[in-house]
mmCIF file with all atom_site columns, C-alpha atoms in Angstrom:
data_model
loop_
_atom_site.group_PDB
_atom_site.id
_atom_site.type_symbol
_atom_site.label_atom_id
_atom_site.label_alt_id
_atom_site.label_comp_id
_atom_site.label_asym_id
_atom_site.label_entity_id
_atom_site.label_seq_id
_atom_site.pdbx_PDB_ins_code
_atom_site.Cartn_x
_atom_site.Cartn_y
_atom_site.Cartn_z
_atom_site.occupancy
_atom_site.B_iso_or_equiv
_atom_site.pdbx_formal_charge
_atom_site.auth_seq_id
_atom_site.auth_comp_id
_atom_site.auth_asym_id
_atom_site.auth_atom_id
_atom_site.pdbx_PDB_model_num
ATOM 1  C CA . UNK A 1 1  ? 0.000   0.000   0.000  1.00 56.00 ? 145 UNK A CA 1
ATOM 2  C CA . UNK A 1 2  ? 1.303   3.416   -0.917 1.00 79.00 ? 146 UNK A CA 1
ATOM 3  C CA . UNK A 1 3  ? 0.664   5.003   2.480  1.00 83.00 ? 147 UNK A CA 1
ATOM 4  C CA . UNK A 1 4  ? 3.224   2.669   4.053  1.00 86.00 ? 148 UNK A CA 1
ATOM 5  C CA . UNK A 1 5  ? 5.736   3.418   1.286  1.00 86.00 ? 149 UNK A CA 1
ATOM 6  C CA . UNK A 1 6  ? 5.339   7.163   1.815  1.00 87.00 ? 150 UNK A CA 1
ATOM 7  C CA . UNK A 1 7  ? 5.612   6.748   5.566  1.00 87.00 ? 151 UNK A CA 1
ATOM 8  C CA . UNK A 1 8  ? 8.794   4.744   4.988  1.00 87.00 ? 152 UNK A CA 1
ATOM 9  C CA . UNK A 1 9  ? 10.294  7.595   2.925  1.00 90.00 ? 153 UNK A CA 1
ATOM 10 C CA . UNK A 1 10 ? 9.427   10.366  5.424  1.00 89.00 ? 154 UNK A CA 1
ATOM 11 C CA . UNK A 1 11 ? 9.011   8.760   8.877  1.00 86.00 ? 155 UNK A CA 1
ATOM 12 C CA . UNK A 1 12 ? 10.074  11.888  10.814 1.00 87.00 ? 156 UNK A CA 1
ATOM 13 C CA . UNK A 1 13 ? 7.580   14.129  9.001  1.00 91.00 ? 157 UNK A CA 1
ATOM 14 C CA . UNK A 1 14 ? 4.551   12.867  10.924 1.00 88.00 ? 158 UNK A CA 1
ATOM 15 C CA . UNK A 1 15 ? 3.446   13.434  14.501 1.00 91.00 ? 159 UNK A CA 1
ATOM 16 C CA . UNK A 1 16 ? 0.699   10.819  13.973 1.00 92.00 ? 160 UNK A CA 1
ATOM 17 C CA . UNK A 1 17 ? -0.651  8.737   11.079 1.00 91.00 ? 161 UNK A CA 1
ATOM 18 C CA . UNK A 1 18 ? -4.128  7.515   10.130 1.00 89.00 ? 162 UNK A CA 1
ATOM 19 C CA . UNK A 1 19 ? -4.213  4.584   7.709  1.00 88.00 ? 163 UNK A CA 1
ATOM 20 C CA . UNK A 1 20 ? -7.497  3.683   5.995  1.00 85.00 ? 164 UNK A CA 1
ATOM 21 C CA . UNK A 1 21 ? -8.013  0.347   4.194  1.00 80.00 ? 165 UNK A CA 1
ATOM 22 C CA . UNK A 1 22 ? -4.331  -0.343  3.549  1.00 78.00 ? 166 UNK A CA 1
ATOM 23 C CA . UNK A 1 23 ? -3.359  -3.836  4.702  1.00 76.00 ? 167 UNK A CA 1
ATOM 24 C CA . UNK A 1 24 ? 0.296   -4.656  4.179  1.00 81.00 ? 168 UNK A CA 1
ATOM 25 C CA . UNK A 1 25 ? 3.198   -6.690  5.483  1.00 79.00 ? 169 UNK A CA 1
ATOM 26 C CA . UNK A 1 26 ? 5.361   -4.272  7.425  1.00 85.00 ? 170 UNK A CA 1
ATOM 27 C CA . UNK A 1 27 ? 9.058   -5.046  7.492  1.00 86.00 ? 171 UNK A CA 1
ATOM 28 C CA . UNK A 1 28 ? 11.273  -4.562  10.533 1.00 89.00 ? 172 UNK A CA 1
ATOM 29 C CA . UNK A 1 29 ? 12.976  -1.528  8.945  1.00 90.00 ? 173 UNK A CA 1
ATOM 30 C CA . UNK A 1 30 ? 9.690   0.371   8.651  1.00 89.00 ? 174 UNK A CA 1
ATOM 31 C CA . UNK A 1 31 ? 8.631   -0.627  12.163 1.00 90.00 ? 175 UNK A CA 1
ATOM 32 C CA . UNK A 1 32 ? 11.909  0.804   13.508 1.00 91.00 ? 176 UNK A CA 1
ATOM 33 C CA . UNK A 1 33 ? 11.427  4.023   11.526 1.00 91.00 ? 177 UNK A CA 1
ATOM 34 C CA . UNK A 1 34 ? 7.932   4.621   12.905 1.00 90.00 ? 178 UNK A CA 1
ATOM 35 C CA . UNK A 1 35 ? 8.835   3.772   16.493 1.00 93.00 ? 179 UNK A CA 1
ATOM 36 C CA . UNK A 1 36 ? 6.947   6.189   18.732 1.00 93.00 ? 180 UNK A CA 1
ATOM 37 C CA . UNK A 1 37 ? 4.572   7.482   16.033 1.00 93.00 ? 181 UNK A CA 1
ATOM 38 C CA . UNK A 1 38 ? 0.902   7.055   17.035 1.00 95.00 ? 182 UNK A CA 1
ATOM 39 C CA . UNK A 1 39 ? -0.968  5.192   14.271 1.00 94.00 ? 183 UNK A CA 1
ATOM 40 C CA . UNK A 1 40 ? -4.713  4.763   13.808 1.00 95.00 ? 184 UNK A CA 1
ATOM 41 C CA . UNK A 1 41 ? -5.661  1.929   11.431 1.00 92.00 ? 185 UNK A CA 1
ATOM 42 C CA . UNK A 1 42 ? -9.186  1.879   9.977  1.00 89.00 ? 186 UNK A CA 1
ATOM 43 C CA . UNK A 1 43 ? -10.490 -0.911  7.785  1.00 85.00 ? 187 UNK A CA 1
ATOM 44 C CA . UNK A 1 44 ? -12.888 -3.789  7.427  1.00 79.00 ? 188 UNK A CA 1
ATOM 45 C CA . UNK A 1 45 ? -12.495 -7.546  7.531  1.00 77.00 ? 189 UNK A CA 1
ATOM 46 C CA . UNK A 1 46 ? -12.509 -7.757  3.721  1.00 73.00 ? 190 UNK A CA 1
ATOM 47 C CA . UNK A 1 47 ? -9.320  -5.700  3.308  1.00 74.00 ? 191 UNK A CA 1
ATOM 48 C CA . UNK A 1 48 ? -6.746  -8.137  1.973  1.00 66.00 ? 192 UNK A CA 1
ATOM 49 C CA . UNK A 1 49 ? -6.461  -11.726 3.126  1.00 65.00 ? 193 UNK A CA 1
ATOM 50 C CA . UNK A 1 50 ? -6.741  -11.039 6.845  1.00 62.00 ? 194 UNK A CA 1
ATOM 51 C CA . UNK A 1 51 ? -7.855  -7.436  6.843  1.00 69.00 ? 195 UNK A CA 1
ATOM 52 C CA . UNK A 1 52 ? -5.652  -5.130  8.869  1.00 85.00 ? 196 UNK A CA 1
ATOM 53 C CA . UNK A 1 53 ? -5.360  -7.517  11.824 1.00 86.00 ? 197 UNK A CA 1
ATOM 54 C CA . UNK A 1 54 ? -1.779  -8.518  10.952 1.00 86.00 ? 198 UNK A CA 1
ATOM 55 C CA . UNK A 1 55 ? -0.708  -4.880  10.520 1.00 87.00 ? 199 UNK A CA 1
ATOM 56 C CA . UNK A 1 56 ? -2.118  -3.943  13.924 1.00 91.00 ? 200 UNK A CA 1
ATOM 57 C CA . UNK A 1 57 ? -0.442  -6.959  15.544 1.00 91.00 ? 201 UNK A CA 1
ATOM 58 C CA . UNK A 1 58 ? 2.906   -5.890  14.066 1.00 91.00 ? 202 UNK A CA 1
ATOM 59 C CA . UNK A 1 59 ? 2.459   -2.274  15.169 1.00 93.00 ? 203 UNK A CA 1
ATOM 60 C CA . UNK A 1 60 ? 1.582   -3.272  18.730 1.00 94.00 ? 204 UNK A CA 1
ATOM 61 C CA . UNK A 1 61 ? 4.959   -5.027  19.049 1.00 92.00 ? 205 UNK A CA 1
ATOM 62 C CA . UNK A 1 62 ? 6.761   -1.671  18.894 1.00 92.00 ? 206 UNK A CA 1
ATOM 63 C CA . UNK A 1 63 ? 8.245   -0.376  22.145 1.00 93.00 ? 207 UNK A CA 1
ATOM 64 C CA . UNK A 1 64 ? 6.427   2.969   21.879 1.00 93.00 ? 208 UNK A CA 1
ATOM 65 C CA . UNK A 1 65 ? 3.705   4.664   19.868 1.00 93.00 ? 209 UNK A CA 1
ATOM 66 C CA . UNK A 1 66 ? 0.009   4.150   20.446 1.00 95.00 ? 210 UNK A CA 1
ATOM 67 C CA . UNK A 1 67 ? -2.004  1.988   18.053 1.00 95.00 ? 211 UNK A CA 1
ATOM 68 C CA . UNK A 1 68 ? -5.724  2.536   17.591 1.00 96.00 ? 212 UNK A CA 1
ATOM 69 C CA . UNK A 1 69 ? -7.762  0.135   15.450 1.00 93.00 ? 213 UNK A CA 1
ATOM 70 C CA . UNK A 1 70 ? -11.258 0.599   14.059 1.00 90.00 ? 214 UNK A CA 1
ATOM 71 C CA . UNK A 1 71 ? -12.358 -2.663  12.419 1.00 87.00 ? 215 UNK A CA 1
ATOM 72 C CA . UNK A 1 72 ? -15.651 -2.844  10.583 1.00 84.00 ? 216 UNK A CA 1
ATOM 73 C CA . UNK A 1 73 ? -17.305 -6.212  9.975  1.00 82.00 ? 217 UNK A CA 1
ATOM 74 C CA . UNK A 1 74 ? -18.961 -4.706  6.907  1.00 78.00 ? 218 UNK A CA 1
ATOM 75 C CA . UNK A 1 75 ? -17.607 -1.846  4.850  1.00 71.00 ? 219 UNK A CA 1
ATOM 76 C CA . UNK A 1 76 ? -19.595 1.311   5.524  1.00 70.00 ? 220 UNK A CA 1
ATOM 77 C CA . UNK A 1 77 ? -21.388 2.860   2.568  1.00 71.00 ? 221 UNK A CA 1
ATOM 78 C CA . UNK A 1 78 ? -19.817 5.949   1.002  1.00 69.00 ? 222 UNK A CA 1
ATOM 79 C CA . UNK A 1 79 ? -21.245 9.169   2.462  1.00 72.00 ? 223 UNK A CA 1
ATOM 80 C CA . UNK A 1 80 ? -22.077 10.545  -0.989 1.00 72.00 ? 224 UNK A CA 1
ATOM 81 C CA . UNK A 1 81 ? -25.336 8.949   -2.305 1.00 73.00 ? 225 UNK A CA 1
ATOM 82 C CA . UNK A 1 82 ? -23.941 9.107   -5.851 1.00 72.00 ? 226 UNK A CA 1
ATOM 83 C CA . UNK A 1 83 ? -21.446 6.329   -4.982 1.00 66.00 ? 227 UNK A CA 1
ATOM 84 C CA . UNK A 1 84 ? -23.611 4.049   -2.840 1.00 63.00 ? 228 UNK A CA 1
ATOM 85 C CA . UNK A 1 85 ? -24.506 1.546   -5.574 1.00 60.00 ? 229 UNK A CA 1
#
């Protein structure tokens, strides 16, 4: 997911990060770079093979930096009625 790639390029730019629907396998290098950065992951169970569960598990292994996780069982409908179908 591109958000993780951008975060990897500029890890010191952010005071906090919110990631929406971007499951990924995070490598140890990225986890070290984002040590201490609070991250809020939002997604649903249909994101990727296991949703964002694996990402959140990896992030929680860091020594510092809060992890917040909002996990929907069903993807919420878009707020704009034009895109609800």
